[in-house]
Amino acid sequence: MDPGNTFQQAMVRINTGGMNDKPPSNPFDLSGRHAFVTGGVRGIGLEIARGLAAAGASVLISGREKGTVDASAAALRDEGLAVEAVALDMTDDQAVTDWFEGYGQDIHILVNNVGMRDRRGTPDLPPEAFSRLLDFGITSAYRMTRLVQPGMAARKNGAVINITSVAGPLARPGDPGYTAEKGGMSALTRSQAVEFAPMGIRVNAIAPGFFATEANAEWLDDAEVNAFIERRVPMQRWGQPSELAGAAVFLASDAASYITGQTLTVDAGLSVRM
Ligand SMILES: NC(=O)c1ccc[n+]([C@@H]2O[C@H](COP(=O)([O-])OP(=O)(O)OC[C@H]3O[C@@H](n4cnc5c(N)ncnc54)[C@H](OP(=O)(O)O)[C@@H]3O)[C@@H](O)[C@H]2O)c1
């Protein structure tokens, strides 16, 4: 028996049970894929949308106001990227479901980016406000993933990326709502990853550290926060939202075809520092 031949036959058997499609020559190439990035008007969502589009995907971004979301998509189109906009509040169950039934079905890549902060400690954060954080972050992602899952399963190909935070596994004192929201998103990522893996759908998360976005406007010029970042973040600086695009392109692409249920931390070393 020729051992080389036997090895080759074994590899063929293994390979035919693996990927659905022949991988493209550039495994990061997203040409022909449709991506939906929730909350893509600015900040992290906008830069992820830009990155996915630059890798070849056609991208749809959402935001609550038509004027601003249209303007963001138009700015990306001016860069030669295929980006469209939809005005949609991701927490509005009826509106999201109606839109999806009409226009949203053909999605290969979903980025659940919308999240909410409410930095009040337990004595000051009433249960209704706590629930709102979970609804805004986790339930809106759950709703969207649930809507795209049948189409992805029918194509046996889909990538869901949830935007969590280092403030999921790590707890900042006095921030119970956000920590629960982001920790819950990681748990949802793991759960849906194992549920959907047999259907060809990968579910992963990105956990950003400190990023310079409008949502952190109050902190960007705060001397105490900046001193903390210099002391605790090994790279001693804020991240720029564009520094998350590579992680999203990777997780969305065939380069990550054997990766699911993972949270990729992008935090300049914050979470591994002793
Ligand atoms: N910045 C950080 O340091 C950091 C760190 C860890 C994790 N994160 C997470 O990363 C994600 C993005 O954060 P960011 O800092 O980029 O936030 P941001 O600057 O506040 O941007 C939020 C985006 O979401 C849109 N949006 C908000 N609510 C929405 C809703 N209900 N429906 C549709 N769109 C909505 C906003 O547009 P409109 O207001 O026009 O709707 C905007 O495009 C969040 O999940 C956040 O928790 C951020």
PDB file of N, CA and C in Angstrom, residues 166-264:
ATOM      1  N   VAL A 166     -14.383  44.497  27.148  1.00  0.00           N
ATOM      2  CA  VAL A 166     -13.589  43.946  28.261  1.00  0.00           C
ATOM      3  C   VAL A 166     -14.376  44.078  29.561  1.00  0.00           C
ATOM      4  N   ALA A 167     -15.333  45.032  29.559  1.00  0.00           N
ATOM      5  CA  ALA A 167     -16.197  45.197  30.728  1.00  0.00           C
ATOM      6  C   ALA A 167     -17.328  44.175  30.713  1.00  0.00           C
ATOM      7  N   GLY A 168     -16.988  42.956  30.406  1.00  0.00           N
ATOM      8  CA  GLY A 168     -17.895  41.818  30.541  1.00  0.00           C
ATOM      9  C   GLY A 168     -17.212  40.884  31.517  1.00  0.00           C
ATOM     10  N   PRO A 169     -16.055  40.335  31.107  1.00  0.00           N
ATOM     11  CA  PRO A 169     -15.298  39.497  32.047  1.00  0.00           C
ATOM     12  C   PRO A 169     -14.642  40.311  33.159  1.00  0.00           C
ATOM     13  N   LEU A 170     -14.345  41.588  32.888  1.00  0.00           N
ATOM     14  CA  LEU A 170     -13.742  42.438  33.931  1.00  0.00           C
ATOM     15  C   LEU A 170     -14.807  43.391  34.450  1.00  0.00           C
ATOM     16  N   ALA A 171     -14.792  43.650  35.734  1.00  0.00           N
ATOM     17  CA  ALA A 171     -15.838  44.504  36.299  1.00  0.00           C
ATOM     18  C   ALA A 171     -15.259  45.820  36.809  1.00  0.00           C
ATOM     19  N   ARG A 172     -15.819  46.918  36.298  1.00  0.00           N
ATOM     20  CA  ARG A 172     -15.465  48.234  36.825  1.00  0.00           C
ATOM     21  C   ARG A 172     -16.406  48.513  37.994  1.00  0.00           C
ATOM     22  N   PRO A 173     -15.888  48.873  39.151  1.00  0.00           N
ATOM     23  CA  PRO A 173     -16.794  49.094  40.292  1.00  0.00           C
ATOM     24  C   PRO A 173     -17.849  50.149  39.950  1.00  0.00           C
ATOM     25  N   GLY A 174     -19.082  49.864  40.295  1.00  0.00           N
ATOM     26  CA  GLY A 174     -20.163  50.831  40.076  1.00  0.00           C
ATOM     27  C   GLY A 174     -20.706  50.835  38.662  1.00  0.00           C
ATOM     28  N   ASP A 175     -20.627  49.716  37.957  1.00  0.00           N
ATOM     29  CA  ASP A 175     -21.134  49.670  36.578  1.00  0.00           C
ATOM     30  C   ASP A 175     -21.852  48.342  36.325  1.00  0.00           C
ATOM     31  N   PRO A 176     -22.844  47.991  37.186  1.00  0.00           N
ATOM     32  CA  PRO A 176     -23.425  46.641  37.110  1.00  0.00           C
ATOM     33  C   PRO A 176     -24.192  46.378  35.813  1.00  0.00           C
ATOM     34  N   GLY A 177     -24.867  47.400  35.293  1.00  0.00           N
ATOM     35  CA  GLY A 177     -25.706  47.186  34.112  1.00  0.00           C
ATOM     36  C   GLY A 177     -24.877  46.854  32.884  1.00  0.00           C
ATOM     37  N   TYR A 178     -23.853  47.654  32.633  1.00  0.00           N
ATOM     38  CA  TYR A 178     -23.031  47.450  31.428  1.00  0.00           C
ATOM     39  C   TYR A 178     -22.273  46.127  31.524  1.00  0.00           C
ATOM     40  N   THR A 179     -21.776  45.814  32.716  1.00  0.00           N
ATOM     41  CA  THR A 179     -21.041  44.554  32.894  1.00  0.00           C
ATOM     42  C   THR A 179     -21.962  43.364  32.629  1.00  0.00           C
ATOM     43  N   ALA A 180     -23.200  43.455  33.110  1.00  0.00           N
ATOM     44  CA  ALA A 180     -24.163  42.368  32.868  1.00  0.00           C
ATOM     45  C   ALA A 180     -24.517  42.289  31.387  1.00  0.00           C
ATOM     46  N   GLU A 181     -24.708  43.454  30.763  1.00  0.00           N
ATOM     47  CA  GLU A 181     -25.053  43.491  29.328  1.00  0.00           C
ATOM     48  C   GLU A 181     -23.960  42.818  28.504  1.00  0.00           C
ATOM     49  N   LYS A 182     -22.714  43.200  28.767  1.00  0.00           N
ATOM     50  CA  LYS A 182     -21.628  42.698  27.922  1.00  0.00           C
ATOM     51  C   LYS A 182     -21.258  41.247  28.284  1.00  0.00           C
ATOM     52  N   GLY A 183     -21.332  40.917  29.562  1.00  0.00           N
ATOM     53  CA  GLY A 183     -21.102  39.519  29.955  1.00  0.00           C
ATOM     54  C   GLY A 183     -22.171  38.629  29.343  1.00  0.00           C
ATOM     55  N   GLY A 184     -23.400  39.124  29.313  1.00  0.00           N
ATOM     56  CA  GLY A 184     -24.506  38.378  28.703  1.00  0.00           C
ATOM     57  C   GLY A 184     -24.295  38.173  27.212  1.00  0.00           C
ATOM     58  N   MET A 185     -23.739  39.188  26.565  1.00  0.00           N
ATOM     59  CA  MET A 185     -23.478  39.070  25.119  1.00  0.00           C
ATOM     60  C   MET A 185     -22.457  37.965  24.832  1.00  0.00           C
ATOM     61  N   SER A 186     -21.453  37.849  25.705  1.00  0.00           N
ATOM     62  CA  SER A 186     -20.455  36.785  25.511  1.00  0.00           C
ATOM     63  C   SER A 186     -21.095  35.422  25.719  1.00  0.00           C
ATOM     64  N   ALA A 187     -21.969  35.329  26.720  1.00  0.00           N
ATOM     65  CA  ALA A 187     -22.657  34.059  26.981  1.00  0.00           C
ATOM     66  C   ALA A 187     -23.562  33.694  25.804  1.00  0.00           C
ATOM     67  N   LEU A 188     -24.262  34.695  25.270  1.00  0.00           N
ATOM     68  CA  LEU A 188     -25.123  34.467  24.107  1.00  0.00           C
ATOM     69  C   LEU A 188     -24.288  34.005  22.909  1.00  0.00           C
ATOM     70  N   THR A 189     -23.118  34.596  22.771  1.00  0.00           N
ATOM     71  CA  THR A 189     -22.209  34.219  21.674  1.00  0.00           C
ATOM     72  C   THR A 189     -21.858  32.734  21.768  1.00  0.00           C
ATOM     73  N   ARG A 190     -21.486  32.295  22.964  1.00  0.00           N
ATOM     74  CA  ARG A 190     -21.110  30.884  23.131  1.00  0.00           C
ATOM     75  C   ARG A 190     -22.307  29.971  22.861  1.00  0.00           C
ATOM     76  N   SER A 191     -23.460  30.366  23.404  1.00  0.00           N
ATOM     77  CA  SER A 191     -24.645  29.518  23.279  1.00  0.00           C
ATOM     78  C   SER A 191     -25.060  29.362  21.817  1.00  0.00           C
ATOM     79  N   GLN A 192     -25.131  30.491  21.101  1.00  0.00           N
ATOM     80  CA  GLN A 192     -25.582  30.404  19.707  1.00  0.00           C
ATOM     81  C   GLN A 192     -24.502  29.789  18.818  1.00  0.00           C
ATOM     82  N   ALA A 193     -23.239  29.921  19.220  1.00  0.00           N
ATOM     83  CA  ALA A 193     -22.168  29.285  18.439  1.00  0.00           C
ATOM     84  C   ALA A 193     -22.363  27.775  18.411  1.00  0.00           C
ATOM     85  N   VAL A 194     -22.636  27.186  19.565  1.00  0.00           N
ATOM     86  CA  VAL A 194     -22.782  25.721  19.582  1.00  0.00           C
ATOM     87  C   VAL A 194     -24.128  25.290  18.993  1.00  0.00           C
ATOM     88  N   GLU A 195     -25.124  26.158  19.106  1.00  0.00           N
ATOM     89  CA  GLU A 195     -26.438  25.836  18.532  1.00  0.00           C
ATOM     90  C   GLU A 195     -26.391  25.870  17.003  1.00  0.00           C
ATOM     91  N   PHE A 196     -25.670  26.856  16.463  1.00  0.00           N
ATOM     92  CA  PHE A 196     -25.715  27.079  15.007  1.00  0.00           C
ATOM     93  C   PHE A 196     -24.551  26.429  14.244  1.00  0.00           C
ATOM     94  N   ALA A 197     -23.552  25.931  14.949  1.00  0.00           N
ATOM     95  CA  ALA A 197     -22.379  25.381  14.244  1.00  0.00           C
ATOM     96  C   ALA A 197     -22.757  24.310  13.222  1.00  0.00           C
ATOM     97  N   PRO A 198     -23.675  23.380  13.548  1.00  0.00           N
ATOM     98  CA  PRO A 198     -24.018  22.365  12.537  1.00  0.00           C
ATOM     99  C   PRO A 198     -24.701  22.953  11.306  1.00  0.00           C
ATOM    100  N   MET A 199     -25.174  24.192  11.414  1.00  0.00           N
ATOM    101  CA  MET A 199     -25.865  24.834  10.279  1.00  0.00           C
ATOM    102  C   MET A 199     -24.904  25.649   9.420  1.00  0.00           C
ATOM    103  N   GLY A 200     -23.615  25.637   9.744  1.00  0.00           N
ATOM    104  CA  GLY A 200     -22.648  26.416   8.960  1.00  0.00           C
ATOM    105  C   GLY A 200     -22.581  27.877   9.362  1.00  0.00           C
ATOM    106  N   ILE A 201     -23.116  28.194  10.538  1.00  0.00           N
ATOM    107  CA  ILE A 201     -23.104  29.592  11.001  1.00  0.00           C
ATOM    108  C   ILE A 201     -22.117  29.709  12.152  1.00  0.00           C
ATOM    109  N   ARG A 202     -21.187  30.664  12.028  1.00  0.00           N
ATOM    110  CA  ARG A 202     -20.232  30.911  13.113  1.00  0.00           C
ATOM    111  C   ARG A 202     -20.666  32.145  13.893  1.00  0.00           C
ATOM    112  N   VAL A 203     -20.568  32.070  15.205  1.00  0.00           N
ATOM    113  CA  VAL A 203     -20.945  33.204  16.057  1.00  0.00           C
ATOM    114  C   VAL A 203     -19.752  33.521  16.964  1.00  0.00           C
ATOM    115  N   ASN A 204     -19.199  34.696  16.786  1.00  0.00           N
ATOM    116  CA  ASN A 204     -18.056  35.122  17.596  1.00  0.00           C
ATOM    117  C   ASN A 204     -18.305  36.517  18.145  1.00  0.00           C
ATOM    118  N   ALA A 205     -17.401  36.964  18.985  1.00  0.00           N
ATOM    119  CA  ALA A 205     -17.544  38.308  19.561  1.00  0.00           C
ATOM    120  C   ALA A 205     -16.207  39.028  19.515  1.00  0.00           C
ATOM    121  N   ILE A 206     -16.295  40.351  19.537  1.00  0.00           N
ATOM    122  CA  ILE A 206     -15.106  41.198  19.696  1.00  0.00           C
ATOM    123  C   ILE A 206     -15.308  41.982  20.979  1.00  0.00           C
ATOM    124  N   ALA A 207     -14.298  41.952  21.832  1.00  0.00           N
ATOM    125  CA  ALA A 207     -14.370  42.697  23.099  1.00  0.00           C
ATOM    126  C   ALA A 207     -13.370  43.858  23.056  1.00  0.00           C
ATOM    127  N   PRO A 208     -13.850  45.059  22.752  1.00  0.00           N
ATOM    128  CA  PRO A 208     -12.926  46.200  22.730  1.00  0.00           C
ATOM    129  C   PRO A 208     -12.564  46.638  24.147  1.00  0.00           C
ATOM    130  N   GLY A 209     -11.379  47.238  24.251  1.00  0.00           N
ATOM    131  CA  GLY A 209     -10.985  47.892  25.498  1.00  0.00           C
ATOM    132  C   GLY A 209     -11.451  49.340  25.467  1.00  0.00           C
ATOM    133  N   PHE A 210     -10.541  50.272  25.672  1.00  0.00           N
ATOM    134  CA  PHE A 210     -10.904  51.700  25.683  1.00  0.00           C
ATOM    135  C   PHE A 210     -10.728  52.297  24.285  1.00  0.00           C
ATOM    136  N   PHE A 211     -11.849  52.723  23.677  1.00  0.00           N
ATOM    137  CA  PHE A 211     -11.786  53.286  22.325  1.00  0.00           C
ATOM    138  C   PHE A 211     -12.319  54.716  22.306  1.00  0.00           C
ATOM    139  N   ALA A 212     -11.642  55.527  21.527  1.00  0.00           N
ATOM    140  CA  ALA A 212     -11.987  56.957  21.450  1.00  0.00           C
ATOM    141  C   ALA A 212     -13.180  57.154  20.534  1.00  0.00           C
ATOM    142  N   THR A 213     -14.376  57.089  21.119  1.00  0.00           N
ATOM    143  CA  THR A 213     -15.599  57.336  20.343  1.00  0.00           C
ATOM    144  C   THR A 213     -16.431  58.389  21.073  1.00  0.00           C
ATOM    145  N   GLU A 214     -17.462  58.857  20.374  1.00  0.00           N
ATOM    146  CA  GLU A 214     -18.337  59.877  20.970  1.00  0.00           C
ATOM    147  C   GLU A 214     -18.940  59.422  22.288  1.00  0.00           C
ATOM    148  N   ALA A 215     -19.187  58.123  22.379  1.00  0.00           N
ATOM    149  CA  ALA A 215     -19.800  57.599  23.595  1.00  0.00           C
ATOM    150  C   ALA A 215     -18.896  57.809  24.808  1.00  0.00           C
ATOM    151  N   ASN A 216     -17.594  57.931  24.569  1.00  0.00           N
ATOM    152  CA  ASN A 216     -16.649  58.157  25.660  1.00  0.00           C
ATOM    153  C   ASN A 216     -16.188  59.611  25.717  1.00  0.00           C
ATOM    154  N   ALA A 217     -16.953  60.489  25.079  1.00  0.00           N
ATOM    155  CA  ALA A 217     -16.531  61.899  24.972  1.00  0.00           C
ATOM    156  C   ALA A 217     -16.172  62.489  26.338  1.00  0.00           C
ATOM    157  N   GLU A 218     -16.983  62.175  27.331  1.00  0.00           N
ATOM    158  CA  GLU A 218     -16.750  62.726  28.675  1.00  0.00           C
ATOM    159  C   GLU A 218     -15.395  62.301  29.229  1.00  0.00           C
ATOM    160  N   TRP A 219     -14.991  61.078  28.879  1.00  0.00           N
ATOM    161  CA  TRP A 219     -13.769  60.502  29.437  1.00  0.00           C
ATOM    162  C   TRP A 219     -12.495  60.908  28.687  1.00  0.00           C
ATOM    163  N   LEU A 220     -12.695  61.275  27.394  1.00  0.00           N
ATOM    164  CA  LEU A 220     -11.499  61.489  26.558  1.00  0.00           C
ATOM    165  C   LEU A 220     -10.593  62.585  27.100  1.00  0.00           C
ATOM    166  N   ASP A 221     -11.215  63.617  27.700  1.00  0.00           N
ATOM    167  CA  ASP A 221     -10.416  64.731  28.228  1.00  0.00           C
ATOM    168  C   ASP A 221     -10.310  64.690  29.747  1.00  0.00           C
ATOM    169  N   ASP A 222     -10.714  63.595  30.335  1.00  0.00           N
ATOM    170  CA  ASP A 222     -10.696  63.495  31.793  1.00  0.00           C
ATOM    171  C   ASP A 222      -9.298  63.037  32.243  1.00  0.00           C
ATOM    172  N   ALA A 223      -8.629  63.880  33.003  1.00  0.00           N
ATOM    173  CA  ALA A 223      -7.234  63.608  33.379  1.00  0.00           C
ATOM    174  C   ALA A 223      -7.117  62.301  34.161  1.00  0.00           C
ATOM    175  N   GLU A 224      -8.111  62.057  35.017  1.00  0.00           N
ATOM    176  CA  GLU A 224      -8.046  60.827  35.827  1.00  0.00           C
ATOM    177  C   GLU A 224      -8.152  59.571  34.956  1.00  0.00           C
ATOM    178  N   VAL A 225      -9.073  59.629  33.994  1.00  0.00           N
ATOM    179  CA  VAL A 225      -9.249  58.474  33.101  1.00  0.00           C
ATOM    180  C   VAL A 225      -7.980  58.278  32.258  1.00  0.00           C
ATOM    181  N   ASN A 226      -7.428  59.377  31.778  1.00  0.00           N
ATOM    182  CA  ASN A 226      -6.215  59.263  30.956  1.00  0.00           C
ATOM    183  C   ASN A 226      -5.028  58.747  31.768  1.00  0.00           C
ATOM    184  N   ALA A 227      -4.964  59.133  33.024  1.00  0.00           N
ATOM    185  CA  ALA A 227      -3.887  58.619  33.881  1.00  0.00           C
ATOM    186  C   ALA A 227      -4.080  57.123  34.106  1.00  0.00           C
ATOM    187  N   PHE A 228      -5.336  56.711  34.273  1.00  0.00           N
ATOM    188  CA  PHE A 228      -5.646  55.285  34.440  1.00  0.00           C
ATOM    189  C   PHE A 228      -5.193  54.504  33.194  1.00  0.00           C
ATOM    190  N   ILE A 229      -5.508  55.056  32.026  1.00  0.00           N
ATOM    191  CA  ILE A 229      -5.151  54.360  30.781  1.00  0.00           C
ATOM    192  C   ILE A 229      -3.631  54.245  30.658  1.00  0.00           C
ATOM    193  N   GLU A 230      -2.941  55.292  31.008  1.00  0.00           N
ATOM    194  CA  GLU A 230      -1.480  55.239  30.922  1.00  0.00           C
ATOM    195  C   GLU A 230      -0.890  54.197  31.883  1.00  0.00           C
ATOM    196  N   ARG A 231      -1.544  54.094  33.020  1.00  0.00           N
ATOM    197  CA  ARG A 231      -1.048  53.168  34.062  1.00  0.00           C
ATOM    198  C   ARG A 231      -1.420  51.714  33.761  1.00  0.00           C
ATOM    199  N   ARG A 232      -2.649  51.486  33.275  1.00  0.00           N
ATOM    200  CA  ARG A 232      -3.176  50.119  33.205  1.00  0.00           C
ATOM    201  C   ARG A 232      -3.129  49.484  31.809  1.00  0.00           C
ATOM    202  N   VAL A 233      -3.172  50.324  30.765  1.00  0.00           N
ATOM    203  CA  VAL A 233      -3.173  49.770  29.403  1.00  0.00           C
ATOM    204  C   VAL A 233      -1.721  49.683  28.931  1.00  0.00           C
ATOM    205  N   PRO A 234      -1.221  48.470  28.670  1.00  0.00           N
ATOM    206  CA  PRO A 234       0.194  48.345  28.313  1.00  0.00           C
ATOM    207  C   PRO A 234       0.632  49.254  27.162  1.00  0.00           C
ATOM    208  N   MET A 235      -0.236  49.471  26.183  1.00  0.00           N
ATOM    209  CA  MET A 235       0.157  50.376  25.078  1.00  0.00           C
ATOM    210  C   MET A 235      -0.031  51.848  25.449  1.00  0.00           C
ATOM    211  N   GLN A 236      -0.592  52.108  26.602  1.00  0.00           N
ATOM    212  CA  GLN A 236      -0.683  53.448  27.199  1.00  0.00           C
ATOM    213  C   GLN A 236      -1.443  54.459  26.340  1.00  0.00           C
ATOM    214  N   ARG A 237      -2.467  53.992  25.632  1.00  0.00           N
ATOM    215  CA  ARG A 237      -3.246  54.947  24.829  1.00  0.00           C
ATOM    216  C   ARG A 237      -4.631  54.390  24.566  1.00  0.00           C
ATOM    217  N   TRP A 238      -5.523  55.301  24.132  1.00  0.00           N
ATOM    218  CA  TRP A 238      -6.844  54.904  23.664  1.00  0.00           C
ATOM    219  C   TRP A 238      -6.699  54.170  22.335  1.00  0.00           C
ATOM    220  N   GLY A 239      -7.639  53.267  22.052  1.00  0.00           N
ATOM    221  CA  GLY A 239      -7.707  52.677  20.717  1.00  0.00           C
ATOM    222  C   GLY A 239      -8.494  53.586  19.797  1.00  0.00           C
ATOM    223  N   GLN A 240      -8.165  53.550  18.514  1.00  0.00           N
ATOM    224  CA  GLN A 240      -8.975  54.237  17.506  1.00  0.00           C
ATOM    225  C   GLN A 240      -9.974  53.222  16.951  1.00  0.00           C
ATOM    226  N   PRO A 241     -11.228  53.641  16.698  1.00  0.00           N
ATOM    227  CA  PRO A 241     -12.235  52.677  16.216  1.00  0.00           C
ATOM    228  C   PRO A 241     -11.773  51.890  14.986  1.00  0.00           C
ATOM    229  N   SER A 242     -10.966  52.513  14.137  1.00  0.00           N
ATOM    230  CA  SER A 242     -10.506  51.804  12.926  1.00  0.00           C
ATOM    231  C   SER A 242      -9.629  50.601  13.301  1.00  0.00           C
ATOM    232  N   GLU A 243      -9.109  50.582  14.522  1.00  0.00           N
ATOM    233  CA  GLU A 243      -8.241  49.471  14.935  1.00  0.00           C
ATOM    234  C   GLU A 243      -9.044  48.201  15.276  1.00  0.00           C
ATOM    235  N   LEU A 244     -10.370  48.292  15.149  1.00  0.00           N
ATOM    236  CA  LEU A 244     -11.208  47.101  15.355  1.00  0.00           C
ATOM    237  C   LEU A 244     -11.619  46.457  14.034  1.00  0.00           C
ATOM    238  N   ALA A 245     -11.389  47.179  12.937  1.00  0.00           N
ATOM    239  CA  ALA A 245     -11.892  46.694  11.643  1.00  0.00           C
ATOM    240  C   ALA A 245     -11.235  45.365  11.259  1.00  0.00           C
ATOM    241  N   GLY A 246      -9.946  45.239  11.507  1.00  0.00           N
ATOM    242  CA  GLY A 246      -9.237  44.012  11.110  1.00  0.00           C
ATOM    243  C   GLY A 246      -9.800  42.784  11.806  1.00  0.00           C
ATOM    244  N   ALA A 247     -10.112  42.934  13.082  1.00  0.00           N
ATOM    245  CA  ALA A 247     -10.671  41.797  13.834  1.00  0.00           C
ATOM    246  C   ALA A 247     -12.019  41.389  13.240  1.00  0.00           C
ATOM    247  N   ALA A 248     -12.821  42.389  12.838  1.00  0.00           N
ATOM    248  CA  ALA A 248     -14.142  42.087  12.271  1.00  0.00           C
ATOM    249  C   ALA A 248     -14.008  41.416  10.909  1.00  0.00           C
ATOM    250  N   VAL A 249     -13.102  41.928  10.079  1.00  0.00           N
ATOM    251  CA  VAL A 249     -12.900  41.317   8.755  1.00  0.00           C
ATOM    252  C   VAL A 249     -12.448  39.869   8.931  1.00  0.00           C
ATOM    253  N   PHE A 250     -11.512  39.666   9.838  1.00  0.00           N
ATOM    254  CA  PHE A 250     -11.016  38.304  10.088  1.00  0.00           C
ATOM    255  C   PHE A 250     -12.153  37.374  10.494  1.00  0.00           C
ATOM    256  N   LEU A 251     -12.918  37.762  11.516  1.00  0.00           N
ATOM    257  CA  LEU A 251     -13.969  36.871  12.022  1.00  0.00           C
ATOM    258  C   LEU A 251     -15.081  36.658  11.007  1.00  0.00           C
ATOM    259  N   ALA A 252     -15.305  37.657  10.137  1.00  0.00           N
ATOM    260  CA  ALA A 252     -16.358  37.529   9.122  1.00  0.00           C
ATOM    261  C   ALA A 252     -15.932  36.632   7.972  1.00  0.00           C
ATOM    262  N   SER A 253     -14.625  36.463   7.804  1.00  0.00           N
ATOM    263  CA  SER A 253     -14.108  35.872   6.563  1.00  0.00           C
ATOM    264  C   SER A 253     -13.841  34.371   6.700  1.00  0.00           C
ATOM    265  N   ASP A 254     -13.513  33.770   5.559  1.00  0.00           N
ATOM    266  CA  ASP A 254     -13.157  32.349   5.556  1.00  0.00           C
ATOM    267  C   ASP A 254     -11.834  32.088   6.269  1.00  0.00           C
ATOM    268  N   ALA A 255     -11.069  33.137   6.528  1.00  0.00           N
ATOM    269  CA  ALA A 255      -9.830  32.953   7.303  1.00  0.00           C
ATOM    270  C   ALA A 255     -10.155  32.436   8.709  1.00  0.00           C
ATOM    271  N   ALA A 256     -11.387  32.663   9.150  1.00  0.00           N
ATOM    272  CA  ALA A 256     -11.802  32.216  10.488  1.00  0.00           C
ATOM    273  C   ALA A 256     -12.794  31.055  10.394  1.00  0.00           C
ATOM    274  N   SER A 257     -12.682  30.255   9.311  1.00  0.00           N
ATOM    275  CA  SER A 257     -13.716  29.248   9.040  1.00  0.00           C
ATOM    276  C   SER A 257     -13.850  28.175  10.126  1.00  0.00           C
ATOM    277  N   TYR A 258     -12.818  28.027  10.979  1.00  0.00           N
ATOM    278  CA  TYR A 258     -12.873  26.976  12.021  1.00  0.00           C
ATOM    279  C   TYR A 258     -12.956  27.608  13.407  1.00  0.00           C
ATOM    280  N   ILE A 259     -13.387  28.861  13.452  1.00  0.00           N
ATOM    281  CA  ILE A 259     -13.439  29.580  14.730  1.00  0.00           C
ATOM    282  C   ILE A 259     -14.886  29.946  15.031  1.00  0.00           C
ATOM    283  N   THR A 260     -15.393  29.456  16.134  1.00  0.00           N
ATOM    284  CA  THR A 260     -16.720  29.891  16.566  1.00  0.00           C
ATOM    285  C   THR A 260     -16.818  29.854  18.093  1.00  0.00           C
ATOM    286  N   GLY A 261     -17.671  30.718  18.610  1.00  0.00           N
ATOM    287  CA  GLY A 261     -17.900  30.765  20.061  1.00  0.00           C
ATOM    288  C   GLY A 261     -16.845  31.547  20.823  1.00  0.00           C
ATOM    289  N   GLN A 262     -15.952  32.222  20.078  1.00  0.00           N
ATOM    290  CA  GLN A 262     -14.834  32.904  20.732  1.00  0.00           C
ATOM    291  C   GLN A 262     -15.083  34.404  20.881  1.00  0.00           C
ATOM    292  N   THR A 263     -14.453  34.959  21.877  1.00  0.00           N
ATOM    293  CA  THR A 263     -14.444  36.416  22.021  1.00  0.00           C
ATOM    294  C   THR A 263     -13.011  36.875  21.791  1.00  0.00           C
ATOM    295  N   LEU A 264     -12.840  37.671  20.746  1.00  0.00           N
ATOM    296  CA  LEU A 264     -11.509  38.201  20.419  1.00  0.00           C
ATOM    297  C   LEU A 264     -11.355  39.557  21.115  1.00  0.00           C
TER     298      LEU A 264
END
